[in-house]
Amino acid sequence: MLGCKLPDYRVNRAEALRYLGYTGQALDAEMEARIDKNIAACEREARPGFVFRSFPIETCERGVRLAGSSLVLEGADIARHLKGAAECAVLACTLGVANEAGMARRKAQSALDAAIYGAAGSSLVESVTDACEATVVADAAKRGMRTNWRYSPGYGDLPLALQPEIVRVLAADKRLGMVATESNLLIPAKSVTAFVGLFDADAKLDEASGVKASCDGCACRQNCTLRVAGTPCWKR
C-alpha cells in the first residue's frame, strides 16, 4: 500500500473551463479574474492525497475476486477490463476535507463562485488520480508487469455499491479522510476510486485488455517517471 500527499498540483484551467461548459465564448476581465481567483483558492485549500493497493485476481461465480480482500467485482465490463490480468490495483484519490469545506462556504455565498471552484476541483482531482495511476504503472514496471487504464465504479455495469468496501479495504477513511455515504457517494465529493489491471509481461493480450501501446493520449503521461527515463511501460 502506498499513499502520497501532492500539495503542489495545479488545476488545468482549460479543463476547468470545459467542466463549466465553456466553448469559446468571450470572457470579460471581471469573469477572467473571478475564474483565476477561484482556481487559485482551490489549489491553495486542497490537501490532495492518494492510496492504492494491489491484489491477486481470482475468478468466482459472482465475478472477479481480489484475493486477500473482501472485494468482488461484478459485471461483464470489469471482467472484460481485467481479462488476462494477474493482479488488480485498487485506487482511492481525493482533494481532502479542506476542499469540501471551501465548497460549502462558496455555496453559501455565491452560486457562480461555487460552480467555478467545483470545476477547478474536478480538474485537480483528475490530476491527482492521473498521478496515482502513474505511480501504479511505475510500481508494476519494477516488477516486470504492464498495466491498462483505470476503471471506476459507475462505469458500464460496475456498481457504485463497491465504494464503501473500497474505502474500508484501503483504510481510506483513516488515511485520506474519505467516507462513502449510504447512497454510495464519496465524501469529500472531489474523490475518485478506480481499478487498474496488472498483467504479466508474457501475458497474451487482446484489444479488450486496454494495455497501453504508446504514451500518446495516456492519462499518466505528465506524471510518468518511466516516460521521462526513456523506458515507457509499453516498451517493456
GROMACS .gro file of C-alpha atoms in nm:
model
  236
    1MET     CA    1   0.000   0.000   0.000
    2LEU     CA    2   0.124   0.345  -0.085
    3GLY     CA    3  -0.005   0.691  -0.004
    4CYS     CA    4   0.116   1.031  -0.114
    5LYS     CA    5   0.048   1.399  -0.047
    6LEU     CA    6   0.057   1.625  -0.350
    7PRO     CA    7   0.043   1.989  -0.231
    8ASP     CA    8   0.193   2.136  -0.549
    9TYR     CA    9  -0.053   2.004  -0.807
   10ARG     CA   10  -0.218   2.261  -1.032
   11VAL     CA   11  -0.559   2.296  -1.191
   12ASN     CA   12  -0.572   2.259  -1.569
   13ARG     CA   13  -0.750   2.586  -1.650
   14ALA     CA   14  -0.875   2.475  -1.992
   15GLU     CA   15  -1.015   2.157  -1.840
   16ALA     CA   16  -1.185   2.350  -1.559
   17LEU     CA   17  -1.349   2.576  -1.817
   18ARG     CA   18  -1.467   2.270  -2.006
   19TYR     CA   19  -1.634   2.140  -1.688
   20LEU     CA   20  -1.812   2.477  -1.671
   21GLY     CA   21  -1.946   2.427  -2.023
   22TYR     CA   22  -1.713   2.684  -2.183
   23THR     CA   23  -1.700   2.653  -2.563
   24GLY     CA   24  -1.501   2.960  -2.661
   25GLN     CA   25  -1.734   3.238  -2.552
   26ALA     CA   26  -1.580   3.580  -2.488
   27LEU     CA   27  -1.499   3.635  -2.120
   28ASP     CA   28  -1.472   3.986  -1.982
   29ALA     CA   29  -1.194   4.093  -1.746
   30GLU     CA   30  -1.415   4.057  -1.439
   31MET     CA   31  -1.504   3.697  -1.523
   32GLU     CA   32  -1.143   3.610  -1.607
   33ALA     CA   33  -1.036   3.746  -1.268
   34ARG     CA   34  -1.313   3.553  -1.092
   35ILE     CA   35  -1.208   3.230  -1.258
   36ASP     CA   36  -0.843   3.284  -1.169
   37LYS     CA   37  -0.933   3.370  -0.809
   38ASN     CA   38  -1.134   3.052  -0.759
   39ILE     CA   39  -0.874   2.832  -0.927
   40ALA     CA   40  -0.604   2.977  -0.701
   41ALA     CA   41  -0.824   2.921  -0.395
   42CYS     CA   42  -0.892   2.561  -0.497
   43GLU     CA   43  -0.521   2.491  -0.533
   44ARG     CA   44  -0.439   2.663  -0.206
   45GLU     CA   45  -0.710   2.498   0.003
   46ALA     CA   46  -0.690   2.142  -0.131
   47ARG     CA   47  -0.495   1.876   0.056
   48PRO     CA   48  -0.464   1.615  -0.220
   49GLY     CA   49  -0.365   1.259  -0.146
   50PHE     CA   50  -0.397   0.905  -0.276
   51VAL     CA   51  -0.356   0.547  -0.168
   52PHE     CA   52  -0.351   0.221  -0.362
   53ARG     CA   53  -0.302  -0.148  -0.306
   54SER     CA   54  -0.264  -0.442  -0.546
   55PHE     CA   55  -0.432  -0.781  -0.506
   56PRO     CA   56  -0.402  -1.111  -0.695
   57ILE     CA   57  -0.705  -1.188  -0.910
   58GLU     CA   58  -0.928  -1.492  -0.870
   59THR     CA   59  -1.242  -1.576  -1.066
   60CYS     CA   60  -1.560  -1.675  -0.886
   61GLU     CA   61  -1.928  -1.727  -0.965
   62ARG     CA   62  -2.014  -1.366  -0.883
   63GLY     CA   63  -1.734  -1.207  -1.088
   64VAL     CA   64  -1.371  -1.116  -1.021
   65ARG     CA   65  -1.246  -1.167  -0.665
   66LEU     CA   66  -0.947  -0.976  -0.534
   67ALA     CA   67  -0.766  -1.232  -0.322
   68GLY     CA   68  -0.672  -1.120   0.027
   69SER     CA   69  -0.959  -0.870   0.034
   70SER     CA   70  -1.336  -0.872   0.061
   71LEU     CA   71  -1.378  -0.713  -0.282
   72VAL     CA   72  -1.571  -0.897  -0.553
   73LEU     CA   73  -1.609  -0.701  -0.878
   74GLU     CA   74  -1.934  -0.788  -1.052
   75GLY     CA   75  -2.024  -0.710  -1.412
   76ALA     CA   76  -1.925  -0.805  -1.763
   77ASP     CA   77  -1.740  -0.478  -1.825
   78ILE     CA   78  -1.491  -0.509  -1.539
   79ALA     CA   79  -1.440  -0.878  -1.621
   80ARG     CA   80  -1.350  -0.774  -1.975
   81HIS     CA   81  -1.125  -0.495  -1.846
   82LEU     CA   82  -0.932  -0.737  -1.623
   83LYS     CA   83  -0.925  -1.030  -1.867
   84GLY     CA   84  -0.578  -1.185  -1.856
   85ALA     CA   85  -0.464  -0.972  -1.560
   86ALA     CA   86  -0.268  -1.135  -1.278
   87GLU     CA   87  -0.340  -0.858  -1.028
   88CYS     CA   88  -0.566  -0.558  -0.981
   89ALA     CA   89  -0.463  -0.230  -0.821
   90VAL     CA   90  -0.734  -0.055  -0.620
   91LEU     CA   91  -0.701   0.326  -0.606
   92ALA     CA   92  -0.853   0.598  -0.389
   93CYS     CA   93  -0.774   0.965  -0.453
   94THR     CA   94  -0.910   1.287  -0.301
   95LEU     CA   95  -0.869   1.661  -0.257
   96GLY     CA   96  -0.943   1.625   0.114
   97VAL     CA   97  -1.192   1.772   0.357
   98ALA     CA   98  -1.050   2.123   0.322
   99ASN     CA   99  -1.175   2.135  -0.036
  100GLU     CA  100  -1.516   2.014   0.083
  101ALA     CA  101  -1.528   2.296   0.338
  102GLY     CA  102  -1.422   2.551   0.078
  103MET     CA  103  -1.702   2.438  -0.150
  104ALA     CA  104  -1.959   2.467   0.132
  105ARG     CA  105  -1.850   2.826   0.203
  106ARG     CA  106  -1.887   2.928  -0.158
  107LYS     CA  107  -2.228   2.765  -0.195
  108ALA     CA  108  -2.347   2.981   0.094
  109GLN     CA  109  -2.205   3.298  -0.064
  110SER     CA  110  -2.218   3.272  -0.443
  111ALA     CA  111  -2.355   3.010  -0.680
  112LEU     CA  112  -2.117   3.131  -0.952
  113ASP     CA  113  -1.809   3.108  -0.733
  114ALA     CA  114  -1.920   2.762  -0.618
  115ALA     CA  115  -1.956   2.647  -0.979
  116ILE     CA  116  -1.609   2.773  -1.073
  117TYR     CA  117  -1.449   2.633  -0.757
  118GLY     CA  118  -1.619   2.299  -0.820
  119ALA     CA  119  -1.498   2.284  -1.180
  120ALA     CA  120  -1.145   2.363  -1.064
  121GLY     CA  121  -1.172   2.082  -0.810
  122SER     CA  122  -1.289   1.837  -1.075
  123SER     CA  123  -0.979   1.917  -1.280
  124LEU     CA  124  -0.749   1.897  -0.980
  125VAL     CA  125  -0.876   1.559  -0.857
  126GLU     CA  126  -0.829   1.418  -1.207
  127SER     CA  127  -0.465   1.533  -1.192
  128VAL     CA  128  -0.423   1.360  -0.856
  129THR     CA  129  -0.579   1.042  -0.995
  130ASP     CA  130  -0.350   1.059  -1.300
  131ALA     CA  131  -0.054   1.081  -1.062
  132CYS     CA  132  -0.177   0.784  -0.864
  133GLU     CA  133  -0.220   0.581  -1.181
  134ALA     CA  134   0.130   0.681  -1.294
  135THR     CA  135   0.265   0.553  -0.962
  136VAL     CA  136   0.081   0.223  -1.012
  137VAL     CA  137   0.234   0.195  -1.360
  138ALA     CA  138   0.586   0.261  -1.229
  139ASP     CA  139   0.542   0.017  -0.940
  140ALA     CA  140   0.417  -0.252  -1.178
  141ALA     CA  141   0.706  -0.193  -1.418
  142LYS     CA  142   0.956  -0.253  -1.137
  143ARG     CA  143   0.804  -0.599  -1.106
  144GLY     CA  144   0.812  -0.663  -1.480
  145MET     CA  145   0.440  -0.608  -1.529
  146ARG     CA  146   0.226  -0.395  -1.760
  147THR     CA  147  -0.097  -0.212  -1.687
  148ASN     CA  148  -0.413  -0.096  -1.855
  149TRP     CA  149  -0.604   0.222  -1.770
  150ARG     CA  150  -0.820   0.289  -1.467
  151TYR     CA  151  -1.184   0.184  -1.447
  152SER     CA  152  -1.412   0.335  -1.183
  153PRO     CA  153  -1.732   0.220  -1.011
  154GLY     CA  154  -2.027   0.363  -1.201
  155TYR     CA  155  -1.865   0.298  -1.541
  156GLY     CA  156  -2.055   0.045  -1.750
  157ASP     CA  157  -2.214  -0.216  -1.527
  158LEU     CA  158  -1.961  -0.188  -1.243
  159PRO     CA  159  -2.177  -0.087  -0.945
  160LEU     CA  160  -2.128   0.219  -0.725
  161ALA     CA  161  -2.214  -0.010  -0.433
  162LEU     CA  162  -1.844  -0.104  -0.425
  163GLN     CA  163  -1.748   0.237  -0.284
  164PRO     CA  164  -1.787   0.158   0.089
  165GLU     CA  165  -1.584  -0.162   0.059
  166ILE     CA  166  -1.308   0.014  -0.137
  167VAL     CA  167  -1.283   0.274   0.137
  168ARG     CA  168  -1.267   0.001   0.402
  169VAL     CA  169  -1.013  -0.219   0.220
  170LEU     CA  170  -0.777   0.074   0.160
  171ALA     CA  171  -0.841   0.230   0.503
  172ALA     CA  172  -0.909   0.546   0.303
  173ASP     CA  173  -1.117   0.683   0.589
  174LYS     CA  174  -0.815   0.687   0.819
  175ARG     CA  175  -0.553   0.766   0.557
  176LEU     CA  176  -0.742   1.021   0.346
  177GLY     CA  177  -1.049   1.123   0.546
  178MET     CA  178  -1.272   0.965   0.281
  179VAL     CA  179  -1.610   0.808   0.354
  180ALA     CA  180  -1.889   0.656   0.145
  181THR     CA  181  -2.248   0.758   0.210
  182GLU     CA  182  -2.549   0.527   0.228
  183SER     CA  183  -2.616   0.615  -0.136
  184ASN     CA  184  -2.257   0.512  -0.225
  185LEU     CA  185  -2.134   0.864  -0.298
  186LEU     CA  186  -1.792   0.971  -0.174
  187ILE     CA  187  -1.714   1.246   0.075
  188PRO     CA  188  -1.515   1.458   0.010
  189ALA     CA  189  -1.707   1.494  -0.316
  190LYS     CA  190  -1.386   1.553  -0.511
  191SER     CA  191  -1.271   1.194  -0.466
  192VAL     CA  192  -1.215   0.909  -0.711
  193THR     CA  193  -1.182   0.533  -0.675
  194ALA     CA  194  -1.072   0.305  -0.956
  195PHE     CA  195  -0.926  -0.029  -1.059
  196VAL     CA  196  -0.622  -0.090  -1.282
  197GLY     CA  197  -0.526  -0.430  -1.423
  198LEU     CA  198  -0.169  -0.555  -1.387
  199PHE     CA  199  -0.051  -0.805  -1.649
  200ASP     CA  200   0.250  -1.035  -1.659
  201ALA     CA  201   0.498  -0.933  -1.928
  202ASP     CA  202   0.441  -1.255  -2.124
  203ALA     CA  203   0.061  -1.250  -2.098
  204LYS     CA  204  -0.125  -1.294  -2.426
  205LEU     CA  205  -0.347  -0.988  -2.456
  206ASP     CA  206  -0.626  -0.891  -2.693
  207GLU     CA  207  -0.756  -0.545  -2.780
  208ALA     CA  208  -1.008  -0.558  -2.496
  209SER     CA  209  -0.730  -0.557  -2.236
  210GLY     CA  210  -0.661  -0.189  -2.295
  211VAL     CA  211  -0.287  -0.227  -2.220
  212LYS     CA  212  -0.108   0.091  -2.324
  213ALA     CA  213   0.053   0.078  -2.669
  214SER     CA  214   0.215   0.424  -2.661
  215CYS     CA  215   0.247   0.736  -2.446
  216ASP     CA  216   0.017   0.932  -2.678
  217GLY     CA  217  -0.306   1.018  -2.503
  218CYS     CA  218  -0.210   0.834  -2.183
  219ALA     CA  219  -0.351   0.998  -1.870
  220CYS     CA  220  -0.026   0.917  -1.686
  221ARG     CA  221   0.194   1.100  -1.937
  222GLN     CA  222   0.255   1.417  -1.735
  223ASN     CA  223   0.347   1.232  -1.415
  224CYS     CA  224   0.516   0.924  -1.561
  225THR     CA  225   0.870   0.867  -1.437
  226LEU     CA  226   0.914   0.582  -1.685
  227ARG     CA  227   0.849   0.810  -1.984
  228VAL     CA  228   1.093   1.070  -1.851
  229ALA     CA  229   1.358   0.799  -1.809
  230GLY     CA  230   1.302   0.680  -2.166
  231THR     CA  231   1.168   0.340  -2.059
  232PRO     CA  232   0.788   0.367  -2.102
  233CYS     CA  233   0.578   0.076  -1.982
  234TRP     CA  234   0.453  -0.020  -2.328
  235LYS     CA  235   0.809  -0.091  -2.449
  236ARG     CA  236   0.880  -0.339  -2.170
   0.00000   0.00000   0.00000
